[in-house]
Backbone as ProteinMPNN parsed JSONL, in Angstrom:
{"seq_chain_A": "RMANTDLPPVLVEGETGTGKELVARALHFDGPRSKGPFIEFNCASIPSNLVESELFGHEKGAFTDAKDRRVGLVEAADGGTLFLDEIGEMDLLLKAKILKLLEDRTIRRVGSVKERKVNLRVISATNCNLEQMVQQ", "coords_chain_A": {"N_chain_A": [[110.756, -42.128, 37.944], [113.867, -40.674, 38.211], [116.016, -37.886, 38.879], [119.049, -37.341, 37.103], [121.249, -36.888, 38.792], [120.409, -37.937, 41.176], [120.441, -40.665, 41.214], [120.682, -43.731, 42.817], [123.312, -45.983, 43.986], [123.362, -49.391, 42.828], [122.843, -52.784, 43.709], [122.937, -55.893, 42.294], [121.86, -59.072, 42.842], [122.319, -62.598, 42.411], [122.305, -65.949, 41.08], [124.932, -67.394, 39.034], [124.606, -66.784, 35.595], [122.024, -65.785, 35.57], [121.344, -63.37, 34.458], [122.307, -60.91, 35.462], [123.998, -58.955, 34.379], [122.426, -58.114, 32.233], [120.347, -56.842, 33.594], [121.775, -54.683, 34.681], [122.565, -53.369, 32.315], [120.014, -52.691, 31.315], [119.141, -50.893, 33.313], [120.948, -48.843, 32.854], [120.729, -48.164, 30.006], [118.029, -47.623, 29.727], [117.681, -45.49, 31.304], [118.32, -42.123, 32.644], [121.038, -41.733, 32.158], [121.695, -42.819, 29.757], [122.906, -41.794, 27.473], [125.489, -41.506, 28.191], [128.681, -43.179, 28.853], [128.824, -46.777, 29.228], [130.541, -48.651, 31.268], [132.066, -51.661, 31.852], [133.334, -53.879, 34.309], [134.875, -56.787, 35.364], [135.387, -57.897, 38.459], [136.672, -60.193, 39.286], [138.314, -60.929, 37.275], [140.97, -60.133, 36.891], [144.211, -60.098, 38.539], [144.241, -59.121, 42.016], [146.146, -57.197, 42.731], [146.348, -55.59, 40.51], [143.927, -54.436, 40.108], [143.307, -51.952, 41.358], [144.796, -49.998, 39.903], [143.644, -50.409, 37.409], [140.963, -49.646, 37.828], [141.125, -47.043, 39.029], [143.165, -45.717, 37.737], [146.535, -44.421, 37.096], [149.446, -42.463, 37.899], [152.259, -41.286, 36.024], [155.207, -43.022, 36.711], [154.304, -44.069, 39.111], [154.62, -46.707, 39.793], [156.829, -49.418, 38.921], [156.348, -50.182, 36.12], [154.866, -48.034, 35.213], [154.901, -46.061, 32.844], [153.564, -44.008, 31.636], [150.93, -41.605, 32.323], [147.748, -42.846, 33.236], [144.321, -43.034, 32.638], [141.745, -44.337, 34.631], [139.1, -46.867, 34.71], [136.96, -45.872, 36.182], [137.065, -43.072, 35.834], [136.725, -43.113, 33.08], [134.084, -43.82, 32.938], [132.767, -41.55, 33.636], [129.971, -39.472, 33.702], [128.317, -41.462, 32.947], [127.692, -44.894, 33.5], [129.196, -47.187, 35.734], [129.75, -50.55, 35.791], [130.258, -53.007, 38.045], [131.028, -56.157, 38.015], [130.807, -59.226, 39.787], [131.449, -58.233, 42.386], [131.725, -59.2, 44.939], [134.023, -60.699, 44.935], [136.088, -58.953, 45.089], [139.022, -57.539, 46.618], [139.208, -56.691, 50.086], [140.421, -54.208, 50.857], [140.215, -52.734, 48.513], [137.49, -52.556, 48.325], [136.982, -50.673, 50.272], [137.932, -48.386, 49.018], [136.091, -48.232, 46.956], [133.845, -47.689, 48.47], [134.464, -45.085, 49.331], [134.342, -43.82, 46.848], [131.581, -44.13, 46.331], [130.476, -42.653, 48.449], [131.679, -40.054, 48.396], [132.045, -39.401, 45.757], [134.563, -39.109, 44.649], [137.869, -39.804, 43.459], [141.243, -41.074, 43.602], [144.032, -41.265, 41.679], [146.468, -43.915, 41.442], [149.497, -43.141, 42.923], [149.064, -40.418, 42.914], [148.436, -37.24, 44.508], [146.266, -35.733, 44.346], [142.768, -35.467, 44.512], [140.007, -36.377, 42.461], [136.897, -35.311, 41.188], [134.096, -37.246, 40.222], [131.318, -38.048, 38.143], [129.122, -40.35, 38.164], [127.135, -43.35, 37.914], [127.053, -46.202, 39.944], [126.735, -49.573, 39.431], [126.57, -52.719, 40.797], [127.228, -56.257, 40.815], [126.724, -59.561, 42.052], [127.256, -63.032, 42.773], [127.605, -63.993, 45.193], [126.78, -64.521, 48.664], [126.537, -61.797, 50.275], [125.813, -60.824, 52.82], [126.262, -63.037, 54.457], [129.017, -63.295, 54.085], [129.913, -60.973, 55.363], [129.206, -61.503, 58.016], [130.92, -63.637, 58.52]], "CA_chain_A": [[111.79, -41.401, 37.22], [114.7, -39.888, 39.113], [116.97, -37.009, 38.221], [120.347, -37.956, 36.81], [122.17, -36.764, 39.93], [119.839, -38.6, 42.342], [120.416, -42.108, 41.021], [121.437, -44.439, 43.847], [124.033, -47.176, 43.544], [122.499, -50.571, 42.78], [123.469, -54.098, 43.829], [122.122, -56.947, 41.701], [122.301, -60.362, 43.363], [121.72, -63.747, 41.758], [123.195, -67.034, 40.661], [125.609, -67.249, 37.747], [123.768, -67.058, 34.435], [120.642, -65.328, 35.738], [121.102, -62.118, 33.744], [122.64, -59.711, 36.252], [124.527, -57.951, 33.451], [121.283, -57.584, 31.477], [119.673, -55.897, 34.484], [122.619, -53.479, 34.734], [122.437, -52.682, 31.016], [118.67, -52.115, 31.235], [119.127, -49.712, 34.171], [121.714, -47.779, 32.2], [120.25, -47.745, 28.689], [116.657, -47.128, 29.832], [117.672, -44.426, 32.303], [118.767, -40.788, 32.241], [122.455, -41.726, 31.796], [121.832, -43.679, 28.58], [123.797, -41.179, 26.48], [126.844, -41.592, 28.719], [129.31, -44.49, 28.666], [128.553, -47.926, 30.091], [131.836, -49.301, 31.425], [131.915, -52.895, 32.602], [134.57, -54.449, 34.833], [134.701, -58.009, 36.142], [136.324, -57.795, 39.579], [137.378, -61.464, 39.467], [139.0, -61.286, 36.033], [142.404, -59.837, 36.917], [144.764, -60.187, 39.906], [143.837, -58.017, 42.887], [147.154, -56.126, 42.774], [146.198, -54.747, 39.326], [142.576, -53.884, 40.056], [143.306, -50.534, 41.74], [145.253, -49.21, 38.762], [142.651, -50.562, 36.34], [139.773, -48.86, 38.159], [141.366, -45.644, 39.389], [144.237, -45.135, 36.936], [147.78, -44.17, 37.804], [150.311, -41.396, 37.408], [153.561, -41.706, 35.506], [156.189, -43.283, 37.751], [153.677, -44.539, 40.349], [155.225, -48.011, 40.043], [157.884, -49.737, 37.971], [155.946, -50.16, 34.714], [153.998, -46.891, 34.932], [155.679, -45.153, 31.999], [152.691, -42.892, 31.283], [149.731, -41.436, 33.131], [146.654, -43.634, 32.655], [142.992, -42.82, 33.194], [141.119, -45.604, 34.993], [137.747, -47.129, 34.241], [136.019, -44.998, 36.888], [137.052, -41.804, 35.102], [136.175, -43.373, 31.75], [132.632, -43.926, 33.087], [132.241, -40.243, 34.044], [128.797, -39.093, 32.929], [127.547, -42.659, 32.62], [127.531, -45.95, 34.497], [130.248, -48.178, 35.953], [129.187, -51.824, 36.223], [131.257, -53.846, 38.695], [130.538, -57.526, 38.102], [131.484, -60.067, 40.79], [131.992, -57.333, 43.413], [132.032, -60.002, 46.13], [135.368, -61.252, 44.784], [137.065, -57.871, 45.209], [139.799, -57.436, 47.845], [138.583, -55.832, 51.085], [140.98, -52.856, 50.812], [139.646, -52.042, 47.355], [136.091, -52.255, 48.639], [137.005, -49.414, 51.021], [138.074, -47.308, 48.021], [134.807, -48.14, 46.273], [132.963, -46.996, 49.407], [134.783, -43.649, 49.224], [133.774, -43.384, 45.567], [130.13, -44.037, 46.478], [130.122, -41.613, 49.413], [132.186, -38.712, 48.081], [132.159, -39.217, 44.293], [135.929, -38.712, 44.345], [138.866, -40.867, 43.328], [142.636, -40.642, 43.547], [144.847, -42.192, 40.89], [147.63, -44.475, 42.126], [150.658, -42.258, 42.793], [148.655, -39.019, 42.888], [148.013, -36.64, 45.766], [145.084, -34.938, 44.027], [141.508, -36.168, 44.32], [139.237, -35.938, 41.296], [135.459, -35.539, 41.262], [133.511, -37.984, 39.113], [129.861, -38.05, 38.105], [128.745, -41.614, 37.563], [126.314, -44.265, 38.697], [127.708, -47.486, 40.119], [125.887, -50.759, 39.551], [127.404, -53.878, 41.121], [126.532, -57.541, 40.778], [127.436, -60.649, 42.713], [126.552, -64.29, 43.021], [127.959, -64.334, 46.581], [125.889, -64.083, 49.728], [127.351, -60.77, 50.922], [125.497, -60.768, 54.249], [126.967, -64.158, 55.093], [130.446, -62.961, 54.058], [130.137, -59.947, 56.392], [129.126, -62.187, 59.303], [132.127, -64.451, 58.676]], "C_chain_A": [[112.55, -40.488, 38.175], [115.611, -38.994, 38.293], [118.308, -37.711, 38.099], [121.276, -37.945, 38.012], [121.674, -37.502, 41.165], [119.87, -40.122, 42.256], [121.265, -42.812, 42.073], [122.285, -45.546, 43.251], [123.101, -48.38, 43.646], [123.354, -51.818, 42.952], [122.487, -55.128, 43.297], [122.693, -58.275, 42.184], [121.61, -61.488, 42.605], [122.767, -64.772, 41.374], [123.843, -66.718, 39.319], [124.637, -67.615, 36.63], [122.342, -66.572, 34.541], [120.372, -63.967, 35.107], [121.385, -60.856, 34.518], [123.175, -58.596, 35.351], [123.399, -57.327, 32.628], [120.495, -56.577, 32.299], [120.458, -54.587, 34.533], [122.515, -52.684, 33.436], [121.07, -52.022, 30.869], [118.57, -50.855, 32.093], [119.859, -48.543, 33.52], [121.017, -47.265, 30.94], [118.79, -47.289, 28.686], [116.545, -45.971, 30.817], [118.215, -43.116, 31.774], [120.255, -40.707, 31.866], [122.728, -42.504, 30.504], [122.751, -43.099, 27.507], [125.262, -41.202, 26.92], [127.411, -42.993, 28.518], [128.8, -45.539, 29.656], [129.849, -48.71, 30.141], [131.659, -50.501, 32.343], [133.279, -53.4, 33.059], [134.24, -55.669, 35.671], [135.788, -58.033, 37.214], [137.13, -59.065, 39.807], [138.27, -61.803, 38.279], [140.501, -61.003, 36.02], [142.903, -59.906, 38.36], [144.471, -58.93, 40.723], [144.865, -56.886, 42.94], [147.084, -55.206, 41.555], [144.859, -54.029, 39.27], [142.557, -52.385, 40.367], [143.727, -49.645, 40.575], [144.243, -49.254, 37.62], [141.428, -49.679, 36.596], [140.055, -47.37, 38.316], [142.445, -44.956, 38.572], [145.498, -44.945, 37.758], [148.539, -43.023, 37.147], [151.614, -41.998, 36.89], [154.531, -41.871, 36.673], [155.611, -43.809, 39.057], [154.205, -45.907, 40.767], [156.13, -48.334, 38.87], [157.473, -49.615, 36.507], [155.037, -48.992, 34.341], [154.773, -45.835, 34.151], [154.89, -43.915, 31.575], [151.558, -42.784, 32.295], [148.595, -42.189, 32.445], [145.355, -43.331, 33.393], [142.377, -44.183, 33.483], [139.688, -45.715, 34.488], [136.711, -46.257, 34.937], [135.935, -43.656, 36.171], [136.471, -41.973, 33.71], [134.651, -43.446, 31.794], [131.986, -42.596, 33.476], [131.103, -39.825, 33.111], [127.89, -40.268, 32.591], [127.469, -43.608, 33.799], [128.761, -46.84, 34.54], [129.582, -49.427, 36.5], [130.303, -52.702, 36.747], [130.673, -55.244, 38.899], [131.404, -58.315, 39.075], [132.173, -59.219, 41.869], [132.364, -58.095, 44.685], [133.424, -60.592, 46.109], [136.462, -60.212, 44.974], [137.728, -57.893, 46.581], [139.17, -56.412, 48.789], [139.114, -54.4, 51.052], [140.437, -52.059, 49.63], [138.177, -51.714, 47.57], [135.998, -50.955, 49.434], [137.146, -48.23, 50.067], [136.789, -47.125, 47.226], [133.799, -47.424, 47.172], [133.209, -45.486, 49.368], [134.22, -43.065, 47.933], [132.261, -43.185, 45.695], [129.719, -42.881, 47.383], [130.474, -40.209, 48.933], [132.203, -38.376, 46.594], [133.532, -38.653, 43.918], [136.802, -39.945, 44.226], [140.25, -40.239, 43.382], [143.394, -41.694, 42.76], [146.007, -42.703, 41.723], [148.821, -43.543, 41.868], [150.322, -40.781, 42.77], [148.325, -38.536, 44.292], [146.71, -35.867, 45.583], [143.859, -35.837, 43.859], [140.766, -35.554, 43.153], [137.769, -36.263, 41.529], [135.021, -36.315, 40.032], [131.992, -37.987, 39.265], [129.436, -39.322, 37.386], [127.793, -42.355, 38.484], [127.059, -45.583, 38.769], [126.64, -48.564, 40.29], [126.832, -51.933, 39.773], [126.554, -55.135, 41.054], [127.389, -58.587, 41.469], [126.578, -61.902, 42.751], [126.869, -64.791, 44.433], [126.853, -63.876, 47.529], [126.686, -63.083, 50.571], [127.057, -60.662, 52.422], [126.223, -61.864, 55.024], [128.473, -63.88, 55.146], [130.78, -61.943, 55.141], [130.134, -60.603, 57.775], [130.373, -63.018, 59.571], [133.33, -63.58, 58.913]], "O_chain_A": [[111.964, -39.646, 38.854], [115.94, -39.308, 37.149], [118.645, -38.575, 38.908], [122.018, -38.904, 38.226], [122.436, -37.682, 42.114], [119.366, -40.796, 43.154], [122.452, -42.514, 42.203], [122.019, -46.003, 42.14], [122.168, -48.388, 44.449], [124.456, -51.903, 42.409], [121.357, -55.233, 43.774], [123.868, -58.57, 41.963], [120.454, -61.354, 42.203], [123.964, -64.485, 41.35], [123.355, -65.876, 38.565], [123.936, -68.624, 36.707], [121.517, -66.907, 33.691], [119.256, -63.46, 35.218], [120.766, -59.823, 34.259], [122.841, -57.427, 35.543], [123.425, -56.126, 32.36], [120.026, -55.571, 31.768], [119.875, -53.506, 34.438], [122.391, -51.46, 33.464], [120.976, -50.908, 30.353], [117.987, -49.859, 31.665], [119.432, -47.394, 33.628], [120.745, -46.07, 30.822], [118.355, -46.635, 27.738], [115.442, -45.522, 31.129], [118.536, -43.005, 30.59], [120.684, -39.698, 31.307], [123.881, -42.811, 30.201], [123.316, -43.849, 26.712], [126.163, -40.948, 26.12], [126.704, -43.892, 28.064], [128.398, -45.216, 30.774], [130.219, -49.363, 29.166], [131.166, -50.376, 33.464], [134.254, -53.358, 32.308], [133.419, -55.596, 36.586], [136.971, -58.174, 36.904], [138.172, -59.02, 40.461], [138.915, -62.852, 38.272], [141.228, -61.581, 35.212], [142.113, -59.786, 39.297], [144.454, -57.82, 40.192], [144.498, -55.734, 43.171], [147.702, -54.141, 41.561], [144.679, -53.111, 38.469], [141.854, -51.63, 39.697], [143.073, -48.64, 40.297], [144.016, -48.25, 36.945], [140.92, -49.038, 35.676], [139.314, -46.533, 37.799], [142.632, -43.745, 38.69], [145.539, -45.259, 38.948], [148.296, -42.671, 35.993], [152.005, -43.096, 37.287], [154.665, -40.983, 37.515], [156.352, -43.981, 40.025], [154.235, -46.229, 41.955], [156.178, -47.569, 37.907], [158.194, -48.997, 35.724], [154.489, -48.977, 33.238], [155.241, -44.845, 34.715], [155.474, -42.898, 31.2], [151.261, -43.73, 33.024], [148.488, -42.174, 31.218], [145.303, -43.369, 34.622], [142.48, -45.092, 32.659], [139.14, -44.774, 33.914], [135.682, -45.934, 34.343], [134.837, -43.157, 35.928], [135.794, -41.075, 33.209], [133.993, -43.163, 30.793], [130.767, -42.533, 33.63], [131.255, -39.826, 31.889], [126.818, -40.085, 32.015], [127.219, -43.204, 34.934], [129.306, -47.205, 33.498], [128.928, -49.385, 37.542], [131.193, -53.1, 35.996], [129.918, -55.479, 39.842], [132.609, -58.083, 39.166], [133.329, -59.459, 42.217], [133.243, -57.657, 45.428], [133.958, -60.952, 47.158], [137.643, -60.558, 45.016], [137.092, -58.221, 47.582], [138.66, -55.384, 48.343], [138.334, -53.46, 51.204], [140.225, -50.85, 49.734], [137.678, -50.712, 47.059], [135.03, -50.211, 49.283], [136.541, -47.182, 50.289], [136.433, -46.005, 46.862], [132.988, -46.635, 46.686], [132.26, -44.702, 49.371], [133.687, -41.955, 47.923], [131.723, -42.185, 45.219], [128.726, -42.205, 47.116], [129.667, -39.286, 49.048], [132.357, -37.216, 46.214], [133.657, -37.839, 43.003], [136.517, -40.99, 44.812], [140.405, -39.028, 43.227], [143.401, -42.87, 43.124], [146.484, -42.003, 42.617], [149.11, -43.203, 40.72], [151.224, -39.957, 42.618], [147.975, -39.332, 45.162], [146.12, -35.4, 46.557], [143.909, -36.842, 43.15], [140.88, -34.358, 42.889], [137.431, -37.347, 42.005], [135.512, -36.074, 38.929], [131.462, -37.935, 40.375], [129.394, -39.37, 36.156], [127.661, -42.035, 39.665], [127.631, -46.034, 37.777], [125.773, -48.482, 41.161], [127.786, -52.117, 39.018], [125.334, -55.092, 41.214], [128.618, -58.507, 41.47], [125.349, -61.841, 42.76], [126.452, -65.883, 44.818], [126.093, -62.958, 47.222], [127.423, -63.478, 51.474], [127.973, -60.429, 53.21], [126.733, -61.628, 56.119], [129.128, -64.194, 56.14], [131.83, -62.043, 55.775], [130.978, -60.284, 58.612], [130.835, -63.102, 60.709], [134.44, -64.09, 59.068]]}, "name": "protein", "num_of_chains": 1, "seq": "RMANTDLPPVLVEGETGTGKELVARALHFDGPRSKGPFIEFNCASIPSNLVESELFGHEKGAFTDAKDRRVGLVEAADGGTLFLDEIGEMDLLLKAKILKLLEDRTIRRVGSVKERKVNLRVISATNCNLEQMVQQ"}
């Protein structure tokens, strides 16, 4: 049993259909963050140019269709768990932003100059061989 603030990020690896999402849900709902939100995002489900806004949100006017300020999924998961499914499919530049989130627990909305602190646990899953991808 670990304190809520000491929970490390988790990577669940396995073939498609092996229950990676079930593992993530069990870690969340049986852990100290169970009363917080469980936000799930499939990194392969939308085009890579939209993923940043979806995860980190955006400010009004940040791009052509940004008519309002929008909170991203990372902020929506504050106090709970963010589950990033198919993390191996994510664009390399976005992985760098996820690394900053893991290291500093801060995010910056698209079009903003202000960083925001977030308190969440990140659980990721992949069916890719990440070590092999790094070597390539």
